[in-house]
mmCIF file of C-alpha atoms in Angstrom:
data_model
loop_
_atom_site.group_PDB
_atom_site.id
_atom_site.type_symbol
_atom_site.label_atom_id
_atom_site.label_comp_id
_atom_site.label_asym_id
_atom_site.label_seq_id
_atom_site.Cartn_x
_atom_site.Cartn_y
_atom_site.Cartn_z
ATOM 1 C CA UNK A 1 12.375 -10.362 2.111
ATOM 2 C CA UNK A 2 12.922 -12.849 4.245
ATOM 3 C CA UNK A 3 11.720 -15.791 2.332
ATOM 4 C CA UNK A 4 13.171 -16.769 -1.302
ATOM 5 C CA UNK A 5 9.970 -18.521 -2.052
ATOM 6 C CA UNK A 6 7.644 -16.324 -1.066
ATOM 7 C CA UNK A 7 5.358 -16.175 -4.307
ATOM 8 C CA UNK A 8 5.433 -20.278 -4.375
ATOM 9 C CA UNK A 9 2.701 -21.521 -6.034
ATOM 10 C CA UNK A 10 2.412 -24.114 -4.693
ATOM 11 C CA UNK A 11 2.001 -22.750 -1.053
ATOM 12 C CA UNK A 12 -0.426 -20.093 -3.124
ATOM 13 C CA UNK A 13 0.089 -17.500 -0.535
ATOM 14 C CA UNK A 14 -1.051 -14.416 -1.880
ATOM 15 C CA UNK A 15 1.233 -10.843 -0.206
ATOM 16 C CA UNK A 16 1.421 -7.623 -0.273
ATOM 17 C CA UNK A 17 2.463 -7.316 -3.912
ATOM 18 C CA UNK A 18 1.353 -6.683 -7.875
ATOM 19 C CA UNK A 19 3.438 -9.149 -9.011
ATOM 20 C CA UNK A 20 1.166 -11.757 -11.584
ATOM 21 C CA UNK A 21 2.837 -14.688 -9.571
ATOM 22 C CA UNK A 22 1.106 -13.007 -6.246
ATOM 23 C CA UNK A 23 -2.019 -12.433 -8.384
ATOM 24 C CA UNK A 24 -2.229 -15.754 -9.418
ATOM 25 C CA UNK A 25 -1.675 -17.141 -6.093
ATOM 26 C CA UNK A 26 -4.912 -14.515 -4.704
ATOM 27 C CA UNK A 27 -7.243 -16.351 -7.412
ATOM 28 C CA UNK A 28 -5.992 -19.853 -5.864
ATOM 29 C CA UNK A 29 -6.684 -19.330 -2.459
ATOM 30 C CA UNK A 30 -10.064 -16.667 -2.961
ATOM 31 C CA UNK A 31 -11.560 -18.502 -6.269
ATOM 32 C CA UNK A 32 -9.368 -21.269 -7.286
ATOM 33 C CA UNK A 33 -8.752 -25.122 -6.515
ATOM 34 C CA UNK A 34 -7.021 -24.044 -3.140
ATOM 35 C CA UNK A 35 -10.078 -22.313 -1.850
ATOM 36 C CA UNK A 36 -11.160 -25.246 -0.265
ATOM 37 C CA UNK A 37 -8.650 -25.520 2.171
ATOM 38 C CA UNK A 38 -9.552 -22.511 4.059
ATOM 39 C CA UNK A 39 -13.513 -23.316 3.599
ATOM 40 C CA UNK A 40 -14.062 -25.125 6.578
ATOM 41 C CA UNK A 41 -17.618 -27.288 6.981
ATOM 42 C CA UNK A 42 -19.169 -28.385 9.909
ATOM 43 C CA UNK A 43 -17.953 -32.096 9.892
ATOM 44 C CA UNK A 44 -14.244 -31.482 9.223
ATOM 45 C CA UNK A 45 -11.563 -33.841 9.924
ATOM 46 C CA UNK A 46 -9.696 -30.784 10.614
ATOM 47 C CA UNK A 47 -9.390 -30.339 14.424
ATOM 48 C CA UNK A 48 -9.811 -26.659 15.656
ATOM 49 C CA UNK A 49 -6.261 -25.909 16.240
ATOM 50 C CA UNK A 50 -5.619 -26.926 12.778
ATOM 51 C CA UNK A 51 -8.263 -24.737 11.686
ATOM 52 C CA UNK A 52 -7.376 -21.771 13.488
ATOM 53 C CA UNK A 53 -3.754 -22.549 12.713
ATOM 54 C CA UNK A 54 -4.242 -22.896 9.117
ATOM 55 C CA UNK A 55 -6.516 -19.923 8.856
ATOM 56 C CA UNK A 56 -3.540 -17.628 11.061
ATOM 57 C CA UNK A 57 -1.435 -18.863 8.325
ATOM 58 C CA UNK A 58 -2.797 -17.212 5.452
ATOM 59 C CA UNK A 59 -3.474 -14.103 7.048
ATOM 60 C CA UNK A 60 -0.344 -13.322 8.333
ATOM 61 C CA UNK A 61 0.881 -14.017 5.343
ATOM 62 C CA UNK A 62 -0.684 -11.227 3.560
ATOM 63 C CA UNK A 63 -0.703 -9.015 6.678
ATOM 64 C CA UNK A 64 3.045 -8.390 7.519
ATOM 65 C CA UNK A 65 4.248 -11.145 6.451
ATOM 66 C CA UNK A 66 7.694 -9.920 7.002
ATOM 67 C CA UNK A 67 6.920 -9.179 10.962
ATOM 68 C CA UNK A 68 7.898 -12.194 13.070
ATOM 69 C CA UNK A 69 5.446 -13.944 14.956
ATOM 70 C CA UNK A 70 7.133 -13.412 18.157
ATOM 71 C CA UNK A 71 7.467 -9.800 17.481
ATOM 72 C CA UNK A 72 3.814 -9.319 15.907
ATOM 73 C CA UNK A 73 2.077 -10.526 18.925
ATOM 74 C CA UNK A 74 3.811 -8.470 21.372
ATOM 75 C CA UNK A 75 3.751 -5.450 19.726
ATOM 76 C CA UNK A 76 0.954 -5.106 16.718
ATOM 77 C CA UNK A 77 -1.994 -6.645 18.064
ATOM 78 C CA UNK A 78 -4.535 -4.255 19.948
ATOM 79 C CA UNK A 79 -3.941 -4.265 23.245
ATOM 80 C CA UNK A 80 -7.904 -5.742 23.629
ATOM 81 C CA UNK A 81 -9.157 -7.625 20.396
ATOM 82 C CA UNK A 82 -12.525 -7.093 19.980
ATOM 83 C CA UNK A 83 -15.131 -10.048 20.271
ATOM 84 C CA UNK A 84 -16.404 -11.412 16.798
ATOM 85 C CA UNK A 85 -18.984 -13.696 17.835
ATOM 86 C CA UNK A 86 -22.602 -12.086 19.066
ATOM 87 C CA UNK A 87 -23.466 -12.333 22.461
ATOM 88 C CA UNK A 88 -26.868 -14.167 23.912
ATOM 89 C CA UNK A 89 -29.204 -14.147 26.818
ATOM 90 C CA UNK A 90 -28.253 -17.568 28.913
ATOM 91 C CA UNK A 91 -30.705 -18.513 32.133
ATOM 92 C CA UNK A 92 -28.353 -19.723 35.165
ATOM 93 C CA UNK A 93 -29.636 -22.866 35.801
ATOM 94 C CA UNK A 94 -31.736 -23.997 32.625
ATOM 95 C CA UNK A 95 -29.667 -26.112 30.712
ATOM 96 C CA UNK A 96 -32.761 -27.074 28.113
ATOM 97 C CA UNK A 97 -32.333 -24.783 25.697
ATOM 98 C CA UNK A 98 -28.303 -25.340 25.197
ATOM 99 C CA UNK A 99 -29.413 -29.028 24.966
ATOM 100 C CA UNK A 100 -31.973 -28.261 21.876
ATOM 101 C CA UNK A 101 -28.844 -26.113 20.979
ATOM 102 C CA UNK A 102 -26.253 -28.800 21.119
ATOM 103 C CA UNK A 103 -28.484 -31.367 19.078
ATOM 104 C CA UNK A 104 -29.653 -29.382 16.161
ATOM 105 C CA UNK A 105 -26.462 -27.749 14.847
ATOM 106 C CA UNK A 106 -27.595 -27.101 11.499
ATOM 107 C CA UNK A 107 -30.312 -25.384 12.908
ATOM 108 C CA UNK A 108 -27.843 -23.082 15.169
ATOM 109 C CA UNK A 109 -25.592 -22.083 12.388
ATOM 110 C CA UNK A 110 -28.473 -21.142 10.308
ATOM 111 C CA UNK A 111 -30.030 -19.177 13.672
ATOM 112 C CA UNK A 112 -26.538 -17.060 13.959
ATOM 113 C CA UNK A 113 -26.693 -16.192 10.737
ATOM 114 C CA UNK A 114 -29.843 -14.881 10.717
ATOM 115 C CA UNK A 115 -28.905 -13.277 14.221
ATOM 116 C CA UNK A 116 -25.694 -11.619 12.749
ATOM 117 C CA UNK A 117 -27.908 -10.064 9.953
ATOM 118 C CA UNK A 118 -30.310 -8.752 11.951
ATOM 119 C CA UNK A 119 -27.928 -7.615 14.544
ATOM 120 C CA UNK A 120 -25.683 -5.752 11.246
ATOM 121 C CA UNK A 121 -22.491 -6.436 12.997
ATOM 122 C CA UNK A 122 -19.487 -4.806 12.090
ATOM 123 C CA UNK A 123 -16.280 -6.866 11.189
ATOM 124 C CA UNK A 124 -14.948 -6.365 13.938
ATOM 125 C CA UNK A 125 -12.065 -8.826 13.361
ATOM 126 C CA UNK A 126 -10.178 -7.202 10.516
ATOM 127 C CA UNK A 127 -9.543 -4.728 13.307
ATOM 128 C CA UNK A 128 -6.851 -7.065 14.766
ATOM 129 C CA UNK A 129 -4.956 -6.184 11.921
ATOM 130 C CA UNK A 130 -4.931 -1.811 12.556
ATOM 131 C CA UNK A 131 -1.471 -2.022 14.007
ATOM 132 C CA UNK A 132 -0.075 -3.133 10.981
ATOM 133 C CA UNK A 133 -1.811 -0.641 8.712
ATOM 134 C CA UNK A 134 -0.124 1.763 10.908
ATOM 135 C CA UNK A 135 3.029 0.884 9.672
ATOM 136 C CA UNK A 136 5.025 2.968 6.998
ATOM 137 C CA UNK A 137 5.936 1.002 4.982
ATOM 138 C CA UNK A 138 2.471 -1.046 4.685
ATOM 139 C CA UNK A 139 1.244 2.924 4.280
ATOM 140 C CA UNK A 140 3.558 3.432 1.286
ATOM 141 C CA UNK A 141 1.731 0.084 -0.808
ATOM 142 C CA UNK A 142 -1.728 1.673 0.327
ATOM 143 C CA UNK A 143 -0.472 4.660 -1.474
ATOM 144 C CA UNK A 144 0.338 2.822 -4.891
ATOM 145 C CA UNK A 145 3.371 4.592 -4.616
ATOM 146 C CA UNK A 146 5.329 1.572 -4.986
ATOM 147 C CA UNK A 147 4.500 -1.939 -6.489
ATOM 148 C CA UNK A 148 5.085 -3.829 -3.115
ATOM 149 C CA UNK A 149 5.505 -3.777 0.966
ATOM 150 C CA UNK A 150 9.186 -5.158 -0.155
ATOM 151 C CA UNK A 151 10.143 -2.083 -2.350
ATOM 152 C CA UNK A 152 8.507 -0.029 0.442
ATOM 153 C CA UNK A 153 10.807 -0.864 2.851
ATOM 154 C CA UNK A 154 13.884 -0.662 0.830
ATOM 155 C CA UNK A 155 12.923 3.090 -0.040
ATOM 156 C CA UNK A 156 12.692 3.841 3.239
ATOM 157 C CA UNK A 157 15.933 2.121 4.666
ATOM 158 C CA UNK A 158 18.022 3.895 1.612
ATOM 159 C CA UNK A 159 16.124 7.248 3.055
ATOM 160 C CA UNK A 160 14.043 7.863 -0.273
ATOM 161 C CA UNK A 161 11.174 8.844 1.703
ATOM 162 C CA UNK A 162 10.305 11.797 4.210
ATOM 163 C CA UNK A 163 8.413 11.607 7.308
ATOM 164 C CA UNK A 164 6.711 15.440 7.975
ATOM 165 C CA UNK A 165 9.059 16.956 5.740
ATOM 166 C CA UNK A 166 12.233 15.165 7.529
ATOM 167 C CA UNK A 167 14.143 11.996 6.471
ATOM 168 C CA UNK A 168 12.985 8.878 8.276
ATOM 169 C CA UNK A 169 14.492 5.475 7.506
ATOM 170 C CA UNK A 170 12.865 3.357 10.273
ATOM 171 C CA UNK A 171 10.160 0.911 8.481
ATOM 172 C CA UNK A 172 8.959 -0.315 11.978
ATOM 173 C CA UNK A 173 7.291 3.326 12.411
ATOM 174 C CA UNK A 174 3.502 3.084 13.318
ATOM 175 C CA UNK A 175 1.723 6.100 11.944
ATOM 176 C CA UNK A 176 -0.005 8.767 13.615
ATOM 177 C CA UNK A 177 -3.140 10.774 12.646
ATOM 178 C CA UNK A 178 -2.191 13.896 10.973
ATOM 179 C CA UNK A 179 1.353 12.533 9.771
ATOM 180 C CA UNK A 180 2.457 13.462 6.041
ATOM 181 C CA UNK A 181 4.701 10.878 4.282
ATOM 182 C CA UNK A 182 7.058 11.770 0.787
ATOM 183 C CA UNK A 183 8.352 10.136 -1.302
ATOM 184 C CA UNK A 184 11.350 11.297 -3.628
ATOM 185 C CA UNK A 185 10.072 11.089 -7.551
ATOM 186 C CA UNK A 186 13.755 9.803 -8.746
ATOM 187 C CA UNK A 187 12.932 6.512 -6.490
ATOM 188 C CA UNK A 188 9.754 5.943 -7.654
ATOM 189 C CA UNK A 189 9.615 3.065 -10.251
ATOM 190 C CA UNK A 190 6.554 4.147 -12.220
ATOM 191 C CA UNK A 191 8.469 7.037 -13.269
ATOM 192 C CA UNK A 192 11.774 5.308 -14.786
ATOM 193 C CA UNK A 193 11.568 3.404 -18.208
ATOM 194 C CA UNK A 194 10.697 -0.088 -17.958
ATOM 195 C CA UNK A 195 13.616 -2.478 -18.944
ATOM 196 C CA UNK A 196 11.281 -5.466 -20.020
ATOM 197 C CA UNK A 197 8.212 -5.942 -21.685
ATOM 198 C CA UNK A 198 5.585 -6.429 -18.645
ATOM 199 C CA UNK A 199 4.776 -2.523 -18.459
ATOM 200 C CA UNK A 200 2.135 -0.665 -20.032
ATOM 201 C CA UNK A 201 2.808 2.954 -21.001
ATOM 202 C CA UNK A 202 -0.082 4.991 -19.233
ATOM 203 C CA UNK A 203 -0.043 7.948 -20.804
ATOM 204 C CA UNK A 204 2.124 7.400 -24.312
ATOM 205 C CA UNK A 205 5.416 8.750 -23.000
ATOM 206 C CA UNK A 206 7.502 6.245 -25.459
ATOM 207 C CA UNK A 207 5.785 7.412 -28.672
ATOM 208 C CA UNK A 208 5.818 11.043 -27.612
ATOM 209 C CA UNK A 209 9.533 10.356 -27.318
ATOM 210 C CA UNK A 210 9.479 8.681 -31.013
ATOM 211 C CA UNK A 211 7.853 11.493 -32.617
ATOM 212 C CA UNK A 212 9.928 14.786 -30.904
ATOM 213 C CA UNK A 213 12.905 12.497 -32.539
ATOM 214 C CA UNK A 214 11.140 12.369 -35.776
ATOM 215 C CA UNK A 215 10.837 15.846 -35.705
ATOM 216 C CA UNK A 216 14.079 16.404 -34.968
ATOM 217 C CA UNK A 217 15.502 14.825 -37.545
ATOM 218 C CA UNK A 218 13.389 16.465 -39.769
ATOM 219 C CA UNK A 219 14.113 19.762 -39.060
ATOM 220 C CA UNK A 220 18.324 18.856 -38.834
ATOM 221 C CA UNK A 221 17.492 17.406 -42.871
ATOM 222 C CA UNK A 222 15.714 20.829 -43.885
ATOM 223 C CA UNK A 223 18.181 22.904 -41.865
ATOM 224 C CA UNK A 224 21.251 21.063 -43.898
ATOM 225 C CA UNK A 225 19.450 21.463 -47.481
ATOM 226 C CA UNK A 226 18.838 25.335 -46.278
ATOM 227 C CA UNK A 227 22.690 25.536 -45.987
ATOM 228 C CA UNK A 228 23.497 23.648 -48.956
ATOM 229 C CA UNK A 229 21.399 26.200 -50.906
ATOM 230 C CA UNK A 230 22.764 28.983 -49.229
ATOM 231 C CA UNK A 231 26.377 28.119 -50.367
ATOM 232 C CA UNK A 232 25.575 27.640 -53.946
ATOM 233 C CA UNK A 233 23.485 31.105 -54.316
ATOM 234 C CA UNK A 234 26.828 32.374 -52.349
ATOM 235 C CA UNK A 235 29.137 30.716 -55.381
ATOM 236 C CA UNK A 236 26.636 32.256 -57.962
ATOM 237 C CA UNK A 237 27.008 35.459 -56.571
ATOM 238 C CA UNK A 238 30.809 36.218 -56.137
ATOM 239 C CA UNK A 239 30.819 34.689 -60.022
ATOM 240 C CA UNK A 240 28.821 37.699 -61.401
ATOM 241 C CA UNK A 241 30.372 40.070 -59.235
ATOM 242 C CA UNK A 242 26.927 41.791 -58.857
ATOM 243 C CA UNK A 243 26.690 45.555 -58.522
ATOM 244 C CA UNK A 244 26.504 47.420 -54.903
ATOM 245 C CA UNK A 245 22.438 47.187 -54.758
ATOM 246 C CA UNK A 246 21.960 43.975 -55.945
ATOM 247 C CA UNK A 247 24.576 43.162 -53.133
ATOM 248 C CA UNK A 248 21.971 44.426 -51.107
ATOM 249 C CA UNK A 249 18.827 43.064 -52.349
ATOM 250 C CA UNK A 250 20.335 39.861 -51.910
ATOM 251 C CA UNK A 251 21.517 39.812 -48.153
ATOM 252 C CA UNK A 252 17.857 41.130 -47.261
ATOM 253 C CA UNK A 253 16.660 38.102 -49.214
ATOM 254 C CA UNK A 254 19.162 35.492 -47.420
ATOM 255 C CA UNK A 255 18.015 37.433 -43.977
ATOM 256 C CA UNK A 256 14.521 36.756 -44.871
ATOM 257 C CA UNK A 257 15.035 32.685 -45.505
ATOM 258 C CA UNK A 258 17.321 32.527 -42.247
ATOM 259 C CA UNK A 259 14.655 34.429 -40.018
ATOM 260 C CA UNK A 260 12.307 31.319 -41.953
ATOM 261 C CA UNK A 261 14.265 28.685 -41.212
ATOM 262 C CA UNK A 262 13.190 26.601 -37.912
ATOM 263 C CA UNK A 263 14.396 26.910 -34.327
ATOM 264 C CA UNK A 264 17.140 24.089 -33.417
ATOM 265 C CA UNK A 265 17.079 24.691 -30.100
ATOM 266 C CA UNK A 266 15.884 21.912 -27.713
ATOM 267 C CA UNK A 267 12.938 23.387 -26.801
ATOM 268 C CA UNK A 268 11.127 22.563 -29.859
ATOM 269 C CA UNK A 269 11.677 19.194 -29.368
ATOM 270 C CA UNK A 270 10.633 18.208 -26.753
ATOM 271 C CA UNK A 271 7.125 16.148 -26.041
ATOM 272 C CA UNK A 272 4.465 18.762 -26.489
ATOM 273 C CA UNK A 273 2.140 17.554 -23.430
ATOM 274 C CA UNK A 274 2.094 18.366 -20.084
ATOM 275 C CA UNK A 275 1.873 14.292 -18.707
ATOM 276 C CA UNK A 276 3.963 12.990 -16.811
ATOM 277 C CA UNK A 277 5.991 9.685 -17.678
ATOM 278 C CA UNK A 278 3.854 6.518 -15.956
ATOM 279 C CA UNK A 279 4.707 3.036 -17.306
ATOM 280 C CA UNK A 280 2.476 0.963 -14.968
ATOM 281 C CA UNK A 281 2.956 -2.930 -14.650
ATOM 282 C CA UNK A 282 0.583 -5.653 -16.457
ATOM 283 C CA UNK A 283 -1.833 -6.849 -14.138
ATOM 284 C CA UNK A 284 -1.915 -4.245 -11.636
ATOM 285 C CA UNK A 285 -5.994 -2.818 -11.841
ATOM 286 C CA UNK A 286 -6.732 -5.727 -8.827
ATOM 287 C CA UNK A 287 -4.175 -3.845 -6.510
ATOM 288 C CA UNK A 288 -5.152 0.429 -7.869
ATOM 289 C CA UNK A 289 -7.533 1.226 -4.794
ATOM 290 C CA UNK A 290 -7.089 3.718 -2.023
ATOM 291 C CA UNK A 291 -8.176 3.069 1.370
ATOM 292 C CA UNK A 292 -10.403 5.699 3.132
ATOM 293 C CA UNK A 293 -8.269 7.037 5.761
ATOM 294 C CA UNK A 294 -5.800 7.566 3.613
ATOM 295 C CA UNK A 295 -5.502 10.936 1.313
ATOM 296 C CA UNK A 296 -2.471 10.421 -1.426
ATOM 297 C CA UNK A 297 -1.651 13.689 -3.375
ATOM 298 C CA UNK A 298 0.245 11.890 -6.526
ATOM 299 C CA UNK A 299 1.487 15.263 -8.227
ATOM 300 C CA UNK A 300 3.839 16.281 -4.994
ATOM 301 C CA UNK A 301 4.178 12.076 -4.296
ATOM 302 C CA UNK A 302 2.996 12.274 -0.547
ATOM 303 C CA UNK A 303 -0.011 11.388 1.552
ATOM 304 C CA UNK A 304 -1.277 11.810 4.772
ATOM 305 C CA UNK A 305 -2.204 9.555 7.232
ATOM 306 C CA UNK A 306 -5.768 11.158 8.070
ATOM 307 C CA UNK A 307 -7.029 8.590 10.849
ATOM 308 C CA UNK A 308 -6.984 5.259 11.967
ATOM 309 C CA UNK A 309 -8.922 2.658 10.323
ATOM 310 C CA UNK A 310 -12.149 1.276 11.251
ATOM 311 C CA UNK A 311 -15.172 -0.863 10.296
ATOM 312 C CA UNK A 312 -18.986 -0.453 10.194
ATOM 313 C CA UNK A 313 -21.922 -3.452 9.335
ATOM 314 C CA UNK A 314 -20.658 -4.617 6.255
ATOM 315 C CA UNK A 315 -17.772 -2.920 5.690
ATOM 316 C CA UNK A 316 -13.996 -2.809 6.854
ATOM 317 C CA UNK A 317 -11.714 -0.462 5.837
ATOM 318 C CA UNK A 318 -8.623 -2.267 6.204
ATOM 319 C CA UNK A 319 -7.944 -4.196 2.843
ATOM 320 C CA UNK A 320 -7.654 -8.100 3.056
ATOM 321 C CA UNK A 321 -7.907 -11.269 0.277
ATOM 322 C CA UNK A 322 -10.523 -12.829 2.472
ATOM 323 C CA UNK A 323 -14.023 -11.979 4.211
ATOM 324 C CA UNK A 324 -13.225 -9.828 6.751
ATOM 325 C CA UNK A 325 -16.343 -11.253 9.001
ATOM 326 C CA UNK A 326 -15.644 -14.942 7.672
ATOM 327 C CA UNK A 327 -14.246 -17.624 9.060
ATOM 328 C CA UNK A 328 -10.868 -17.549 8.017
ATOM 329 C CA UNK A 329 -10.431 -13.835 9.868
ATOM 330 C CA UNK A 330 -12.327 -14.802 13.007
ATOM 331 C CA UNK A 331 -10.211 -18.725 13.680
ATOM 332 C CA UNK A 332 -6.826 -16.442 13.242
ATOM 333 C CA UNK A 333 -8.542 -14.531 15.912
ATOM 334 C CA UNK A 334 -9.532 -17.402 18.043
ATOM 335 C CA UNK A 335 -5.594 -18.042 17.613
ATOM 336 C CA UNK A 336 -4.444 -15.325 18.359
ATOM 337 C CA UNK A 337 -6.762 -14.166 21.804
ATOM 338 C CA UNK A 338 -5.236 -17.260 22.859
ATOM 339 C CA UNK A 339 -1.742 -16.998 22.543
ATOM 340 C CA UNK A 340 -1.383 -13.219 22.657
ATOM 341 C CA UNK A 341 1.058 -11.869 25.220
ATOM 342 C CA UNK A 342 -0.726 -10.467 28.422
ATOM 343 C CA UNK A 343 2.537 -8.581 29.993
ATOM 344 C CA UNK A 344 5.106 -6.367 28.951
ATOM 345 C CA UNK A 345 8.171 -5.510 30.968
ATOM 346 C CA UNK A 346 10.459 -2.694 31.100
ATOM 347 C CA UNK A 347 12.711 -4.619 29.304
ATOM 348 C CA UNK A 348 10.093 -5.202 26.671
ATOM 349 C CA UNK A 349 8.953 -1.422 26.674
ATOM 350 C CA UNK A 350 11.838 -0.120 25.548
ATOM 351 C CA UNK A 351 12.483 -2.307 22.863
ATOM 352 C CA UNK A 352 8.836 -1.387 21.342
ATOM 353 C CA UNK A 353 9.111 -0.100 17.828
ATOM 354 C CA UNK A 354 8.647 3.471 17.278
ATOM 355 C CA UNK A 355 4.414 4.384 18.196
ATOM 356 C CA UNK A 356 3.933 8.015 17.104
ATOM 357 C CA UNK A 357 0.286 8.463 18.536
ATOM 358 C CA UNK A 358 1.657 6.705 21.681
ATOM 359 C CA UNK A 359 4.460 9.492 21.709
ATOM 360 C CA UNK A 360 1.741 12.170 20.789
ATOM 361 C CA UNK A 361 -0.703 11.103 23.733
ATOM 362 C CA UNK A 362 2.522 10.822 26.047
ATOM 363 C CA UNK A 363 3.431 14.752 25.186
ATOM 364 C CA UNK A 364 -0.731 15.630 25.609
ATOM 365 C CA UNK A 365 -0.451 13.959 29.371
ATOM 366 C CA UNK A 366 3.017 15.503 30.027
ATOM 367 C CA UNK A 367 1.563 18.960 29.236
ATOM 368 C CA UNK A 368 -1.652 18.902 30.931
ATOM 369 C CA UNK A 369 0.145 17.965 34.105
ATOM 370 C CA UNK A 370 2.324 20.650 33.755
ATOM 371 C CA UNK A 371 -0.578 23.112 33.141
ATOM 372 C CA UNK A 372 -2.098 21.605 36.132
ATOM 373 C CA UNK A 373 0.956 22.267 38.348
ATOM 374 C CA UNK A 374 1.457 26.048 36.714
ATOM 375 C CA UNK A 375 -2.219 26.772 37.942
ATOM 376 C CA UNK A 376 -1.616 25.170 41.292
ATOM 377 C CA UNK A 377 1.443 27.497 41.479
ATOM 378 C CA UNK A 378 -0.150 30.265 40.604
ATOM 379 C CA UNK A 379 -3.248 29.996 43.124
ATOM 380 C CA UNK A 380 -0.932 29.231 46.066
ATOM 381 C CA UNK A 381 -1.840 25.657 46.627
ATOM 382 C CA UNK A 382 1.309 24.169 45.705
#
């Protein structure tokens, strides 16, 4: 974590966390007071750099926030951002109709609205974002397997977590279909009791806990009044000096309470459920979705990276705090088709952060041309 006031409230910049302070900051900027300073309306004294500036702001601030600008642009954007506004039919040479255009504005707006609708266009921007999704770390917080992108990356650098069955402690690591991450149970937070009072116990661990010491203590109270008894019948009994069967009759009775008497063993005391301990965070039911291409198995603490995400009319699959067709997503990508980086070097290529579907396709092409050069071989033509 880069910055020390990074759930400020008064920047209200909400992140990739369950934290109340972050969840607080969400309902400023999506429902609260501070709303209004991403709502931009058609006369603004806002200029449209500041607009697309303030609006590239906020996103990245939520969407790898800890990635820096320099580095995001170069190497998580899609190498071609798709275009979020619809396209129209424009005559060459008839400039009428973008007059009529240009002087009833209110009437446009309304227009591409209705256009957009009717078109169903898919939000298409959010998409800009895919790269990041791709990450590991940003993978682990889609998971719910930890309650941040911060504690995500720590697990990983202290190599609590498993990348196809193999230790990986490179958070930079984009994500390829078919890829199974783990993480180790012992690391896991939900797992451990809380220290302070901002947890809620899921499934009752604590007063399972409680009442396998209750019964403990019960059963070491009738286990020392069993002995007590014992050792007074025992005093009773070498004072009458009883006869050879009575001797008898009474160690069969004694065996009889003993093989009565309760198990001590630790076994018995334990919680008598088959739960597991989950002490979950206040506040955390905004943040307890799974995204679709993702399929978590919470009983072995892994999940697999099915596909990459994508979006349909009305619908994006790639979580964010804001509209994913609105205006705040598509100035951020007005910023950023401006200012993206069109070439990479050498240099630049091989400082690229690890790309496993890039290093998948790479081993695909490297073995159909040798497949291609084994059949040339083999018909004579090479």
């Amino acid at each position: 974590m880069r910055d020390k006031g990074i759930f400020s409230i008064k920047r209200a910049l909400p992140r990739m966390s369950w934290t109340p302070k972050n969840l607080y900051n969400l309902y400023l900027r999506t429902e609260g007071p501070r709303k209004t300073d991403i709502t931009y309306k058609q006369f603004s004294n806002l200029t449209l750099f500041q607009q697309r500036w303030r609006s590239k702001a906020v996103v990245r601030a939520y969407h790898g926030d800890f990635i820096k600008e320099k580095v995001f642009k170069r190497w998580f954007l899609p190498e071609t951002l798709p275009d979020v506004r619809p396209k129209r039919k424009v005559l060459l040479g008839d400039d009428k109709a973008s007059l009529q255009e240009f002087a009833l504005r209110k009437k446009k707006e309304k227009e591409l609205a209705e256009e957009e609708a009717a078109k169903g266009m898919a939000p298409v921007g959010s998409l800009m974002f895919s790269e990041v999704e791709r990450r590991i770390d940003i993978f682990l917080f889609r998971c719910c397997f930890v309650h941040s992108v911060y504690e995500a990356r720590r697990l990983i650098i202290h190599g609590n977590v498993k990348l196809n069955g193999r230790k990986h402690q490179n958070a930079n690591t984009r994500l390829a279909p078919g890829d199974m991450v783990s993480v180790d149970p012992n690391a896991i937070r939900f797992f451990k009791p809380p220290s302070g009072p901002n947890w809620y116990d899921v499934n009752n661990y604590v007063q399972h806990v409680k009442d396998a010491d209750a019964k403990r203590e019960k059963a070491d109270a009738k286990r020392a009044k069993a002995e007590v008894k014992r050792a007074k019948e025992t005093v009773s009994v070498d004072a009458a000096a009883p006869t050879p069967a009575e001797a008898a009759i009474i160690n069969q009775a004694l065996g009889k309470e003993e093989e009565a008497e309760p198990s001590t063993t630790e076994d018995n005391f334990k919680p008598q459920y088959n739960l597991t301990p989950f002490y979950l965070p206040h506040f955390a039911s905004p943040w307890l979705f799974i995204p679709a291409y993702i399929e978590p198995n919470f009983a072995t603490c892994s999940a697999i990276y099915v596909r990459h995400p994508t979006a349909r009319p009305g619908y994006s699959e790639i979580p964010t705090p804001y509209d994913a067709d609105g205006e705040v997503v598509r100035f951020a990508w007005e910023w950023y088709v401006k200012r993206r980086p069109r070439t990479r070097t050498k240099t630049q290529l091989a400082r690229m952060p690890e790309d496993r579907a890039l290093a998948q396709m790479e081993s695909v092409d490297e073995g159909r041309r040798q497949l291609r050069k084994d059949m040339l071989l083999k018909s004579g033509r090479l």
